[in-house]
CSV table of N, CA and C in Angstrom, one decimal:
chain,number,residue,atom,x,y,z
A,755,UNK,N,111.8,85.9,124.1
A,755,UNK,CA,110.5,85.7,123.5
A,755,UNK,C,110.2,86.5,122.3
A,756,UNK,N,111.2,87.6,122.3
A,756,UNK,CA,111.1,87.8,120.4
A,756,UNK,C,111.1,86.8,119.5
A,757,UNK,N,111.5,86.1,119.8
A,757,UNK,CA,111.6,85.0,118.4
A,757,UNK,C,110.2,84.3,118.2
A,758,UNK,N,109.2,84.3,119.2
A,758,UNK,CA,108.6,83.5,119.6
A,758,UNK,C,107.1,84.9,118.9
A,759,UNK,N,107.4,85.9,119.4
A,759,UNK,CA,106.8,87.4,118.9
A,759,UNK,C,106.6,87.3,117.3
A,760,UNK,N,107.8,87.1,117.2
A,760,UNK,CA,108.5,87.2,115.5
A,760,UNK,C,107.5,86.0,114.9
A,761,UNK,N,107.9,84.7,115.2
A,761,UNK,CA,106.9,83.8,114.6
A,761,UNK,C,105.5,84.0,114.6
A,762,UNK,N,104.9,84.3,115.6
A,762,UNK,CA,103.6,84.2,115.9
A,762,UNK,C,103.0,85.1,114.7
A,763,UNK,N,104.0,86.5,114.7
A,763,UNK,CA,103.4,87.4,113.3
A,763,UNK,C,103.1,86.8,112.3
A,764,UNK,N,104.6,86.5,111.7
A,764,UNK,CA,104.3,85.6,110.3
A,764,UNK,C,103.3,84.5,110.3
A,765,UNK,N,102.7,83.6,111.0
A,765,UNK,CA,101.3,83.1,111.2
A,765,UNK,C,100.0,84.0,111.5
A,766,UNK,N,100.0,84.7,111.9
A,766,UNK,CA,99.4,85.9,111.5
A,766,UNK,C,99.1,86.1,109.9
A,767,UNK,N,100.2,86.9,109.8
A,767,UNK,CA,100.1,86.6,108.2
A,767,UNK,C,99.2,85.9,107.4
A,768,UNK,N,100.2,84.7,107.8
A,768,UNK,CA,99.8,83.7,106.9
A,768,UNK,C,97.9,83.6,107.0
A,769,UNK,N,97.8,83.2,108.2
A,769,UNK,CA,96.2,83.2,108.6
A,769,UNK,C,95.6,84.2,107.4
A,770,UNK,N,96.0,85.4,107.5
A,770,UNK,CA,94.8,86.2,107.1
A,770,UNK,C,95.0,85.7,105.3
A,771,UNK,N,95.9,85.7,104.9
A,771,UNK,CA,96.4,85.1,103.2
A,771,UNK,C,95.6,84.0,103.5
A,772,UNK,N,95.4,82.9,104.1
A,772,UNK,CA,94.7,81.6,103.9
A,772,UNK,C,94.1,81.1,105.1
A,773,UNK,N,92.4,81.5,105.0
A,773,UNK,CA,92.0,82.2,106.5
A,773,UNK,C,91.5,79.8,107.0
A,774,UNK,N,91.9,79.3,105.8
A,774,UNK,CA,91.1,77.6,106.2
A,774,UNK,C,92.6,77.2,107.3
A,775,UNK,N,93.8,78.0,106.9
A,775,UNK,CA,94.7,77.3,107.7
A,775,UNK,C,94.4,77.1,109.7
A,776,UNK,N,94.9,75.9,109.8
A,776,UNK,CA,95.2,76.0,110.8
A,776,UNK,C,96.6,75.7,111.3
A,777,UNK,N,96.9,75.7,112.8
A,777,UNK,CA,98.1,76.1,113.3
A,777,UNK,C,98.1,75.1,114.7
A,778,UNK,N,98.8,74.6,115.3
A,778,UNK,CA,98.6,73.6,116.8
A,778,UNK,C,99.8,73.7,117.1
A,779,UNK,N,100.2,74.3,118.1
A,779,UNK,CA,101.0,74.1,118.9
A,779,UNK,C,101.4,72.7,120.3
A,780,UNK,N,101.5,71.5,120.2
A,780,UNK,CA,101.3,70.3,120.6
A,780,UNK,C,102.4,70.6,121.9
A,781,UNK,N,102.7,70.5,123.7
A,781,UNK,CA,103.0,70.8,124.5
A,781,UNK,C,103.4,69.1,125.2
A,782,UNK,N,104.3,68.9,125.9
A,782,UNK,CA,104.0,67.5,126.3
A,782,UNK,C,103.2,67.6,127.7
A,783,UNK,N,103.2,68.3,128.3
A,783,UNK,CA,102.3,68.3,129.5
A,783,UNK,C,101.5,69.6,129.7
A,784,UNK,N,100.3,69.8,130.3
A,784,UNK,CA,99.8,70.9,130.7
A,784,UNK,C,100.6,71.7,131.4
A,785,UNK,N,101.4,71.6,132.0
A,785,UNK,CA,102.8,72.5,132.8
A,785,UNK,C,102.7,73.4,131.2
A,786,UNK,N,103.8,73.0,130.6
A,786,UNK,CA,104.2,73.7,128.9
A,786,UNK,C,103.3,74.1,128.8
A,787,UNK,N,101.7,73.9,128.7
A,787,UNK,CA,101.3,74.3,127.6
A,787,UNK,C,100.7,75.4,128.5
A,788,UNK,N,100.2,75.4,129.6
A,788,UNK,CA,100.2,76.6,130.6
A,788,UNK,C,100.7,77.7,130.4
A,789,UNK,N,102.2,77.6,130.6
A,789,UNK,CA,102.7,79.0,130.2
A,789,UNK,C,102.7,79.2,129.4
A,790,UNK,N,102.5,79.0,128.2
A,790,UNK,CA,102.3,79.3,126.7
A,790,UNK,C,101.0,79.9,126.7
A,791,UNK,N,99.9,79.5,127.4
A,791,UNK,CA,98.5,80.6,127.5
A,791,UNK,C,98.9,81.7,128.4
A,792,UNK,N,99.2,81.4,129.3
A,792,UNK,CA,99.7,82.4,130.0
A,792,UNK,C,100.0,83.1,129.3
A,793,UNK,N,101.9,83.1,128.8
A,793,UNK,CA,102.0,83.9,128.0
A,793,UNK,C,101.4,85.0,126.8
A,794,UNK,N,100.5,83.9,126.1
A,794,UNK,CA,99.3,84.3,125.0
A,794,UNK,C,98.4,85.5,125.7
A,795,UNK,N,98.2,85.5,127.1
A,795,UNK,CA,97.0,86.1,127.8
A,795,UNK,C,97.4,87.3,128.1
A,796,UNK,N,98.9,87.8,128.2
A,796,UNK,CA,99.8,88.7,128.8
A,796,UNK,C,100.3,89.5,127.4
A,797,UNK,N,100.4,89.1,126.5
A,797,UNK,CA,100.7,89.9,125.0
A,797,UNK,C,99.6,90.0,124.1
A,798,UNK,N,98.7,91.3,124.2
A,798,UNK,CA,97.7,91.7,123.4
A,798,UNK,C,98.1,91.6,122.0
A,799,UNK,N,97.4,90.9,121.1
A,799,UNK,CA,97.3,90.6,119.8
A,799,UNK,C,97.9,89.3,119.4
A,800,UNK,N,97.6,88.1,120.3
A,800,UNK,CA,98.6,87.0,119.7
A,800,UNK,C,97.3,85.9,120.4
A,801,UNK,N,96.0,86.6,120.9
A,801,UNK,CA,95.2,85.4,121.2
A,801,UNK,C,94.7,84.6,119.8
A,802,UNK,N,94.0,83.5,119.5
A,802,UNK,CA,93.6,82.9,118.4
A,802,UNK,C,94.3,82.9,117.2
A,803,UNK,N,95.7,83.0,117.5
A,803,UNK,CA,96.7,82.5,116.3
A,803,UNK,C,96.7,81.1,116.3
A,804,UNK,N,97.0,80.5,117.4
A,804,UNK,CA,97.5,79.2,117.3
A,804,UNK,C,96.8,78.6,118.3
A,805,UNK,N,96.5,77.2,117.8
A,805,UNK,CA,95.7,76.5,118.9
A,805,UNK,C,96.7,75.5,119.7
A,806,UNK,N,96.3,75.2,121.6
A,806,UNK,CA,97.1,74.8,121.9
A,806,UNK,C,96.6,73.1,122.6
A,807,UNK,N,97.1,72.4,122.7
A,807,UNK,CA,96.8,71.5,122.7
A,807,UNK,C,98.2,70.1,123.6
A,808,UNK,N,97.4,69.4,124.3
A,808,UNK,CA,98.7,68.6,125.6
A,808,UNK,C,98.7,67.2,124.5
A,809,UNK,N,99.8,67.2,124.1
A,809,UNK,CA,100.3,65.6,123.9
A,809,UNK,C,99.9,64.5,124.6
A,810,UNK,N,98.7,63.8,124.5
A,810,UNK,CA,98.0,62.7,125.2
A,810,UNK,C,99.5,61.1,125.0
């Protein structure tokens, strides 16, 4: 999940450089995209980077 750490920063970043961006992380089912909040909920400083969202 470093890599995953690693990215999130650099959008970070970028965010604060260009605060209109936005970011979606697209999941194909609520399973995926579950652990991914999960995850988000369990590592302080990575809430409201990216928004998450299930592939209808």
């Amino acid at each position: 999940m470093e890599t995953v750490k690693g990215t999130l920063d650099r959008i970070k970043v970028a965010k604060s450089q260009n605060p209109g961006i936005r970011v979606v992380y697209e999941f194909p089912n609520e399973k995926a995209a579950g652990h991914f909040r999960k995850w988000i909920n369990n590592n302080n400083g990575y809430d409201g980077i990216v928004e998450i969202r299930v592939r209808k």
